[in-house]
Every structure is written in structure tokens, then in C-alpha cells.
């Protein structure tokens, strides 16, 4: 594909804004950029390449003249507006969960399964932000040693719920300022609550991300995504997975504790060698010097950080810890990288 006309759908949300910023940072070869969002964002101005662009309302026929769309407008909107666009010839890279498990839609992490792009039908799915953070180290480890069992616990920042989640955390911290000592024995009825997380997120962790499985498994939909996306991206349909997703009072950056069992023996040093040479990863594994991945270290960067690599109960098991910027590699950057692969093809 040559230089093209590009649209960002959902351009005023946390991920959409980051998409626009990355298109500029990475000098993506576009001729024209169109910014689309809900009616409440109509007329807003967004900085781009030394000037500013006006945000327009997403409406019927929005895809006319658009070669490539990067979408981050939620699953409901995506299901409505992307299939007609794809049918009309617009290639759509979707950040929502709408099409990830569709067998006819590739789910792509460029460093891991770029070959999945071949033969796409106009819609390409971007992975879940937490799954991407975990799969960036797991992809090369699976290729080298053969992943069979995966257990994860994720510690997800409030921006994973959008800017509303960030504002809710900030408001609760402000309300509790000066009351820190009372949190040793809090009056639970007086703690601030919000619409996004339902429980107090300030000075707390909440083991509830997204909604609980309507099928009654006890897992949340966020936890189920980890297993489903790992199986699809890595091509392991029988991979055994268990995930726990926890919301933490961090603004940007998701972290994941990972336990994996492999077909082949794997030592800590062998794992480090694989991860050290893998694209998109940065090995930060000197715990004796206080060097290991944290969300703040990952925020604003493109690499997923990986460290705390430990041998499991035998030579086929590993424990490790990863952290990545959920707005960049976990969402917007991955989408732009997919677009770059399309340009290069």
C-alpha cells in the first residue's frame, strides 16, 4: 500500500488520542488524516504535524474515500460501523473485543504472528492490552520451548477503563487526602465510590476488571480474554490457562505476573537469552540492584519490560513479571504497527 487516507475512529478517547500521536511520532506515510468520534466531540481540535485537525461526528458513509481506519470506539460501535467499511474496501484495524475471536478475523501482535495478516478480509483485530503485555515475552518463549500451561495475575491501571477511570482515581485520592491514618481501620460506608469501578480504587486493589462471566464460570470477561487470545495468537488451541485480573491505583501501565510450563526444559539463563534478543522487549532483570519491571518504568515507552525471571518447581516451569504501557503497546502502538505491516506488504 502506498501513502494513504487514514481515519482514526474514536479519536478523542485515551487510545484514540495516542493513535494520533503515534501516527505523527512514527511518521506514518499518510496523505490525509480524518478524525471521527461521537457527536459530543464534534468540532474539537487535535494537534497533528504542526497544525490541528477538526474532529467530526462518525456518521453513515464515514468510510468514503478512506483507505485505512484505526478504530478504538468500543465493541458495540465497531460491530455496527466496521463491516460496511470493510465491504467497501476500507481496511479496518479494530482495538475493541468485537472481532478478536472471529475465526475469519486475524488477531495480530506484529512481533509474534505477523503472518496472520495474510488473507485478511478487511478487518484486523488488535489484542487486549493485558494479553499483549503477557504475550510479548510468552511468544518468543513458546517458539523456543513450547508453552503448555499458563497462569497469570494482572495488575491493571485505571486508564484501562478510559479517562473516566483516571478521573475517578484522582477524585478519590483528593477526597481521602489527610485521612490516610483512618484507612488502617476504615469506615467502609464512608469511603468514596465511583461509577467506573464500583469499589474504592484509591489506596486499594480491586479484583474485578470488566464484568463477570454471564455463563457463571466465576471469571471476569477480562480474565477469559487472556486464555482465548493466547490460544489464538500463539496457535495453541489446547493451551491450559487460568487468569486473575486486578485493578490497581496506577494511572498508566499494566503489569502481569506469569507462570508457564513448557514442553522442553528451560533454564533462567536460557529464557533470558531468548527474551534479550526478542523485538519489542526490554530485559530488566537485576533484582539485587532494584531493577525489575514496574508500570511507571513502562509508561510512555514502546517496549514491554520483562524481569523477575525465576525457575519454577522443575526445569520446565518459569515465573516472570512483565509491564507495558496499556495505551501504547497494549493498544494504539500495536494498531499502528499493524498498519505499518500493511503499508510494507
Short mmCIF file of C-alpha atoms in Angstrom, two decimals:
data_model
loop_
_atom_site.label_atom_id
_atom_site.label_comp_id
_atom_site.label_asym_id
_atom_site.label_seq_id
_atom_site.Cartn_x
_atom_site.Cartn_y
_atom_site.Cartn_z
CA UNK A 1 0.00 0.00 0.00
CA UNK A 2 1.28 3.48 -0.82
CA UNK A 3 0.67 6.64 1.17
CA UNK A 4 -2.99 6.76 2.00
CA UNK A 5 -6.03 8.41 3.50
CA UNK A 6 -6.39 7.33 7.11
CA UNK A 7 -9.17 7.73 9.67
CA UNK A 8 -9.00 7.35 13.45
CA UNK A 9 -12.40 6.31 14.79
CA UNK A 10 -12.80 7.21 18.46
CA UNK A 11 -10.09 9.83 18.12
CA UNK A 12 -10.81 11.71 21.37
CA UNK A 13 -10.60 8.73 23.73
CA UNK A 14 -7.46 7.73 25.60
CA UNK A 15 -6.39 5.19 22.97
CA UNK A 16 -7.58 7.27 20.01
CA UNK A 17 -5.51 10.26 21.11
CA UNK A 18 -2.49 8.01 21.47
CA UNK A 19 -3.08 6.63 17.96
CA UNK A 20 -2.99 10.15 16.52
CA UNK A 21 0.17 10.95 18.48
CA UNK A 22 1.89 7.76 17.27
CA UNK A 23 0.98 8.37 13.64
CA UNK A 24 2.90 11.63 14.00
CA UNK A 25 5.78 10.24 16.07
CA UNK A 26 6.39 7.34 13.70
CA UNK A 27 5.94 9.46 10.56
CA UNK A 28 3.29 7.13 9.20
CA UNK A 29 3.01 7.63 5.41
CA UNK A 30 -0.44 9.14 5.07
CA UNK A 31 -1.74 11.78 2.70
CA UNK A 32 -4.76 12.77 4.76
CA UNK A 33 -5.96 12.09 8.31
CA UNK A 34 -9.64 12.19 9.29
CA UNK A 35 -10.63 12.23 12.97
CA UNK A 36 -14.01 10.76 13.91
CA UNK A 37 -15.79 10.43 17.25
CA UNK A 38 -19.22 10.69 18.89
CA UNK A 39 -21.37 13.81 18.43
CA UNK A 40 -20.23 15.26 21.76
CA UNK A 41 -16.71 15.64 20.32
CA UNK A 42 -17.82 17.38 17.13
CA UNK A 43 -15.66 20.42 16.43
CA UNK A 44 -12.85 19.62 18.87
CA UNK A 45 -9.36 20.35 17.59
CA UNK A 46 -6.49 17.86 17.83
CA UNK A 47 -2.82 18.71 17.24
CA UNK A 48 -1.17 16.90 14.34
CA UNK A 49 2.07 17.60 12.47
CA UNK A 50 2.42 21.24 13.41
CA UNK A 51 -1.23 22.09 12.87
CA UNK A 52 -4.59 20.97 14.15
CA UNK A 53 -7.40 18.83 12.79
CA UNK A 54 -11.13 19.11 13.47
CA UNK A 55 -12.94 16.12 14.94
CA UNK A 56 -16.07 15.12 13.02
CA UNK A 57 -19.04 13.01 14.04
CA UNK A 58 -18.98 9.37 12.98
CA UNK A 59 -21.91 9.08 10.58
CA UNK A 60 -23.25 6.83 7.82
CA UNK A 61 -20.83 6.53 4.95
CA UNK A 62 -17.92 7.80 7.07
CA UNK A 63 -15.56 5.46 5.23
CA UNK A 64 -15.98 7.09 1.82
CA UNK A 65 -12.51 7.79 0.42
CA UNK A 66 -10.79 6.19 3.46
CA UNK A 67 -8.15 3.56 2.75
CA UNK A 68 -7.30 2.61 6.33
CA UNK A 69 -9.18 3.06 9.61
CA UNK A 70 -7.75 2.68 13.09
CA UNK A 71 -10.72 2.18 15.40
CA UNK A 72 -11.00 2.46 19.18
CA UNK A 73 -14.66 3.18 19.74
CA UNK A 74 -15.81 0.12 21.67
CA UNK A 75 -17.21 -3.23 20.58
CA UNK A 76 -20.81 -2.10 20.04
CA UNK A 77 -19.81 0.70 17.67
CA UNK A 78 -17.23 -1.50 15.95
CA UNK A 79 -19.77 -4.20 15.12
CA UNK A 80 -22.04 -1.58 13.58
CA UNK A 81 -19.63 0.58 11.59
CA UNK A 82 -16.64 -1.56 10.58
CA UNK A 83 -18.20 -4.38 8.47
CA UNK A 84 -19.76 -1.92 5.97
CA UNK A 85 -16.45 -0.07 5.77
CA UNK A 86 -14.53 -3.30 5.12
CA UNK A 87 -17.07 -4.35 2.49
CA UNK A 88 -16.48 -1.01 0.74
CA UNK A 89 -12.71 -1.55 0.66
CA UNK A 90 -11.53 0.26 3.80
CA UNK A 91 -9.05 -1.84 5.79
CA UNK A 92 -10.03 -1.60 9.47
CA UNK A 93 -7.74 -2.25 12.44
CA UNK A 94 -10.03 -2.57 15.45
CA UNK A 95 -8.92 -2.14 19.05
CA UNK A 96 -12.15 -3.46 20.59
CA UNK A 97 -13.06 -7.03 21.52
CA UNK A 98 -15.73 -7.21 18.80
CA UNK A 99 -13.90 -9.39 16.28
CA UNK A 100 -10.97 -10.91 18.18
CA UNK A 101 -12.46 -14.39 18.40
CA UNK A 102 -13.99 -14.37 14.91
CA UNK A 103 -12.22 -17.21 13.07
CA UNK A 104 -12.25 -15.12 9.88
CA UNK A 105 -10.52 -12.13 11.52
CA UNK A 106 -6.79 -12.24 12.29
CA UNK A 107 -5.73 -11.28 15.81
CA UNK A 108 -2.27 -9.82 15.38
CA UNK A 109 0.71 -8.87 17.53
CA UNK A 110 3.27 -7.88 14.87
CA UNK A 111 6.33 -9.18 16.74
CA UNK A 112 4.68 -12.58 17.29
CA UNK A 113 2.34 -13.56 14.44
CA UNK A 114 2.64 -11.11 11.51
CA UNK A 115 1.86 -13.97 9.13
CA UNK A 116 -1.74 -13.93 10.40
CA UNK A 117 -2.33 -10.78 8.33
CA UNK A 118 -2.20 -12.75 5.09
CA UNK A 119 -5.60 -13.20 3.53
CA UNK A 120 -7.45 -10.83 5.86
CA UNK A 121 -10.94 -9.79 4.78
CA UNK A 122 -10.75 -6.09 5.63
CA UNK A 123 -10.94 -6.29 9.44
CA UNK A 124 -7.92 -6.98 11.65
CA UNK A 125 -8.25 -7.30 15.41
CA UNK A 126 -5.91 -5.65 17.89
CA UNK A 127 -5.30 -7.64 21.05
CA UNK A 128 -6.41 -6.94 24.60
CA UNK A 129 -3.93 -4.67 26.38
CA UNK A 130 -3.16 -7.13 29.17
CA UNK A 131 -2.90 -10.09 26.85
CA UNK A 132 -0.42 -8.18 24.67
CA UNK A 133 1.73 -7.39 27.71
CA UNK A 134 1.83 -11.08 28.66
CA UNK A 135 2.20 -12.45 25.14
CA UNK A 136 5.14 -10.26 24.18
CA UNK A 137 7.50 -12.37 26.34
CA UNK A 138 5.46 -15.56 26.00
CA UNK A 139 5.61 -15.53 22.20
CA UNK A 140 9.37 -16.00 21.90
CA UNK A 141 9.44 -18.36 24.89
CA UNK A 142 6.75 -20.52 23.28
CA UNK A 143 8.67 -20.60 20.00
CA UNK A 144 11.79 -21.79 21.81
CA UNK A 145 10.35 -24.10 24.45
CA UNK A 146 6.68 -24.88 23.68
CA UNK A 147 4.15 -23.38 26.13
CA UNK A 148 1.61 -25.84 27.60
CA UNK A 149 0.17 -24.24 30.75
CA UNK A 150 -0.26 -20.53 31.55
CA UNK A 151 -1.25 -18.91 34.85
CA UNK A 152 -1.38 -15.10 35.08
CA UNK A 153 -2.28 -12.42 37.57
CA UNK A 154 -2.56 -8.96 36.05
CA UNK A 155 -2.35 -5.60 37.81
CA UNK A 156 -4.19 -3.18 35.56
CA UNK A 157 -4.05 0.61 35.63
CA UNK A 158 -7.17 2.72 35.80
CA UNK A 159 -6.59 4.13 32.30
CA UNK A 160 -7.57 0.69 31.06
CA UNK A 161 -11.11 1.88 31.76
CA UNK A 162 -10.51 5.15 29.88
CA UNK A 163 -10.03 8.69 31.14
CA UNK A 164 -13.14 8.28 33.31
CA UNK A 165 -11.20 5.74 35.34
CA UNK A 166 -8.26 8.11 35.74
CA UNK A 167 -10.55 10.92 36.89
CA UNK A 168 -12.28 8.61 39.36
CA UNK A 169 -8.95 7.65 40.95
CA UNK A 170 -7.85 11.30 41.15
CA UNK A 171 -11.13 12.38 42.73
CA UNK A 172 -10.99 9.65 45.35
CA UNK A 173 -7.38 10.41 46.27
CA UNK A 174 -8.35 14.05 46.73
CA UNK A 175 -11.32 13.13 48.93
CA UNK A 176 -9.15 10.90 51.12
CA UNK A 177 -6.26 13.33 51.42
CA UNK A 178 -5.44 13.89 55.10
CA UNK A 179 -7.38 10.78 56.11
CA UNK A 180 -4.65 8.26 55.42
CA UNK A 181 -4.36 7.12 59.05
CA UNK A 182 -8.06 6.27 59.17
CA UNK A 183 -7.54 3.73 56.39
CA UNK A 184 -5.91 1.42 58.93
CA UNK A 185 -9.43 0.77 60.21
CA UNK A 186 -11.73 2.44 57.67
CA UNK A 187 -15.40 3.14 57.94
CA UNK A 188 -16.32 1.23 54.80
CA UNK A 189 -19.64 3.03 54.43
CA UNK A 190 -17.92 6.41 54.19
CA UNK A 191 -15.32 5.51 51.57
CA UNK A 192 -15.73 7.26 48.19
CA UNK A 193 -17.21 5.16 45.41
CA UNK A 194 -17.47 5.81 41.69
CA UNK A 195 -19.37 4.63 38.66
CA UNK A 196 -16.38 3.10 36.88
CA UNK A 197 -15.05 0.66 39.48
CA UNK A 198 -17.96 0.45 41.96
CA UNK A 199 -15.47 -0.11 44.79
CA UNK A 200 -12.95 2.37 46.18
CA UNK A 201 -9.91 2.30 43.88
CA UNK A 202 -7.76 4.87 45.73
CA UNK A 203 -5.32 3.17 48.15
CA UNK A 204 -6.87 -0.16 47.22
CA UNK A 205 -6.77 -3.02 44.72
CA UNK A 206 -9.95 -4.42 43.21
CA UNK A 207 -10.04 -7.99 41.82
CA UNK A 208 -12.68 -7.10 39.25
CA UNK A 209 -11.94 -5.90 35.70
CA UNK A 210 -14.80 -5.70 33.19
CA UNK A 211 -17.82 -7.86 34.05
CA UNK A 212 -18.28 -11.31 35.50
CA UNK A 213 -18.83 -14.09 33.01
CA UNK A 214 -22.59 -14.35 32.30
CA UNK A 215 -22.09 -18.12 31.92
CA UNK A 216 -21.33 -18.30 35.63
CA UNK A 217 -17.72 -19.51 35.49
CA UNK A 218 -16.73 -17.04 38.23
CA UNK A 219 -14.11 -15.47 35.96
CA UNK A 220 -14.43 -11.98 34.54
CA UNK A 221 -14.57 -11.37 30.80
CA UNK A 222 -11.14 -9.73 31.11
CA UNK A 223 -9.74 -12.93 32.61
CA UNK A 224 -11.31 -15.11 29.94
CA UNK A 225 -9.77 -12.94 27.21
CA UNK A 226 -6.28 -13.83 28.40
CA UNK A 227 -6.74 -17.51 27.66
CA UNK A 228 -8.74 -17.09 24.46
CA UNK A 229 -6.30 -14.60 22.94
CA UNK A 230 -3.22 -16.55 23.98
CA UNK A 231 -4.58 -19.66 22.25
CA UNK A 232 -5.34 -17.75 19.05
CA UNK A 233 -2.19 -15.62 18.79
CA UNK A 234 0.20 -18.42 19.74
CA UNK A 235 -1.70 -21.09 17.81
CA UNK A 236 -2.15 -23.40 20.83
CA UNK A 237 -5.83 -24.41 20.84
CA UNK A 238 -5.38 -26.75 23.81
CA UNK A 239 -3.38 -24.34 25.99
CA UNK A 240 -4.46 -24.62 29.64
CA UNK A 241 -4.89 -21.17 31.20
CA UNK A 242 -6.02 -19.57 34.45
CA UNK A 243 -6.11 -15.78 34.83
CA UNK A 244 -6.87 -13.30 37.58
CA UNK A 245 -7.30 -9.61 36.72
CA UNK A 246 -6.88 -6.92 39.40
CA UNK A 247 -7.42 -3.17 39.05
CA UNK A 248 -4.76 -1.11 40.85
CA UNK A 249 -4.42 2.64 41.61
CA UNK A 250 -1.92 3.28 38.81
CA UNK A 251 -2.61 5.80 36.05
CA UNK A 252 -0.87 4.14 33.08
CA UNK A 253 0.82 0.77 32.75
CA UNK A 254 -0.38 -2.81 33.15
CA UNK A 255 1.76 -5.44 34.85
CA UNK A 256 1.39 -9.21 34.66
CA UNK A 257 2.77 -11.97 36.84
CA UNK A 258 3.29 -15.01 34.59
CA UNK A 259 3.77 -18.70 35.36
CA UNK A 260 4.34 -21.00 32.41
CA UNK A 261 5.01 -24.70 31.94
CA UNK A 262 6.79 -25.76 28.77
CA UNK A 263 7.30 -28.90 26.70
CA UNK A 264 11.07 -28.54 26.70
CA UNK A 265 13.41 -27.85 29.61
CA UNK A 266 14.11 -24.15 30.09
CA UNK A 267 16.56 -22.53 32.46
CA UNK A 268 16.52 -18.95 33.70
CA UNK A 269 19.60 -18.14 31.63
CA UNK A 270 18.14 -19.73 28.50
CA UNK A 271 14.96 -17.71 28.96
CA UNK A 272 16.93 -14.51 29.45
CA UNK A 273 18.87 -15.17 26.24
CA UNK A 274 15.65 -15.61 24.27
CA UNK A 275 13.99 -12.54 25.77
CA UNK A 276 17.08 -10.36 25.43
CA UNK A 277 17.04 -10.77 21.65
CA UNK A 278 13.26 -10.57 21.12
CA UNK A 279 11.92 -7.44 19.36
CA UNK A 280 9.71 -5.12 21.38
CA UNK A 281 11.01 -6.40 24.72
CA UNK A 282 13.48 -4.93 27.19
CA UNK A 283 15.01 -7.26 29.75
CA UNK A 284 15.08 -5.58 33.18
CA UNK A 285 16.17 -8.37 35.48
CA UNK A 286 18.66 -7.32 38.13
CA UNK A 287 16.54 -7.54 41.28
CA UNK A 288 19.59 -7.42 43.55
CA UNK A 289 20.14 -3.88 42.21
CA UNK A 290 16.47 -2.95 42.46
CA UNK A 291 15.97 -3.29 38.70
CA UNK A 292 12.77 -5.01 37.61
CA UNK A 293 9.69 -4.00 35.59
CA UNK A 294 7.13 -1.60 37.04
CA UNK A 295 4.22 0.23 35.37
CA UNK A 296 5.87 3.62 35.91
CA UNK A 297 9.02 2.39 34.18
CA UNK A 298 6.96 1.18 31.23
CA UNK A 299 4.65 4.22 30.93
CA UNK A 300 5.33 6.34 27.86
CA UNK A 301 7.59 3.71 26.29
CA UNK A 302 7.08 1.30 23.41
CA UNK A 303 8.81 -1.78 24.81
CA UNK A 304 7.29 -4.30 27.17
CA UNK A 305 9.61 -4.74 30.16
CA UNK A 306 10.27 -8.24 31.46
CA UNK A 307 12.15 -9.45 34.53
CA UNK A 308 11.93 -11.28 37.88
CA UNK A 309 12.65 -14.48 35.91
CA UNK A 310 12.70 -17.48 38.23
CA UNK A 311 12.81 -21.25 37.86
CA UNK A 312 9.58 -22.97 38.75
CA UNK A 313 9.22 -26.25 40.59
CA UNK A 314 11.24 -28.05 37.90
CA UNK A 315 13.21 -27.34 34.73
CA UNK A 316 10.05 -27.00 32.60
CA UNK A 317 8.48 -24.18 34.60
CA UNK A 318 9.23 -20.47 34.75
CA UNK A 319 7.89 -17.48 36.65
CA UNK A 320 8.37 -13.95 35.32
CA UNK A 321 6.94 -10.44 35.54
CA UNK A 322 6.13 -8.07 32.69
CA UNK A 323 4.93 -4.47 32.46
CA UNK A 324 3.83 -2.42 29.47
CA UNK A 325 2.12 0.84 28.60
CA UNK A 326 -1.51 -0.19 28.07
CA UNK A 327 -2.26 2.86 25.91
CA UNK A 328 0.77 2.40 23.64
CA UNK A 329 1.93 -1.19 23.04
CA UNK A 330 -1.20 -2.52 24.72
CA UNK A 331 -3.45 -0.69 22.26
CA UNK A 332 -2.52 2.23 19.98
CA UNK A 333 1.05 1.24 19.12
CA UNK A 334 0.10 -2.32 18.28
CA UNK A 335 -2.59 -0.98 15.92
CA UNK A 336 -0.18 1.42 14.22
CA UNK A 337 2.40 -1.37 13.88
CA UNK A 338 -0.25 -3.49 12.13
CA UNK A 339 -0.89 -0.56 9.80
CA UNK A 340 2.85 -0.33 9.12
CA UNK A 341 2.90 -4.01 8.15
CA UNK A 342 0.04 -3.35 5.72
CA UNK A 343 1.99 -0.47 4.18
CA UNK A 344 5.06 -2.65 3.76
CA UNK A 345 3.17 -5.56 2.20
#
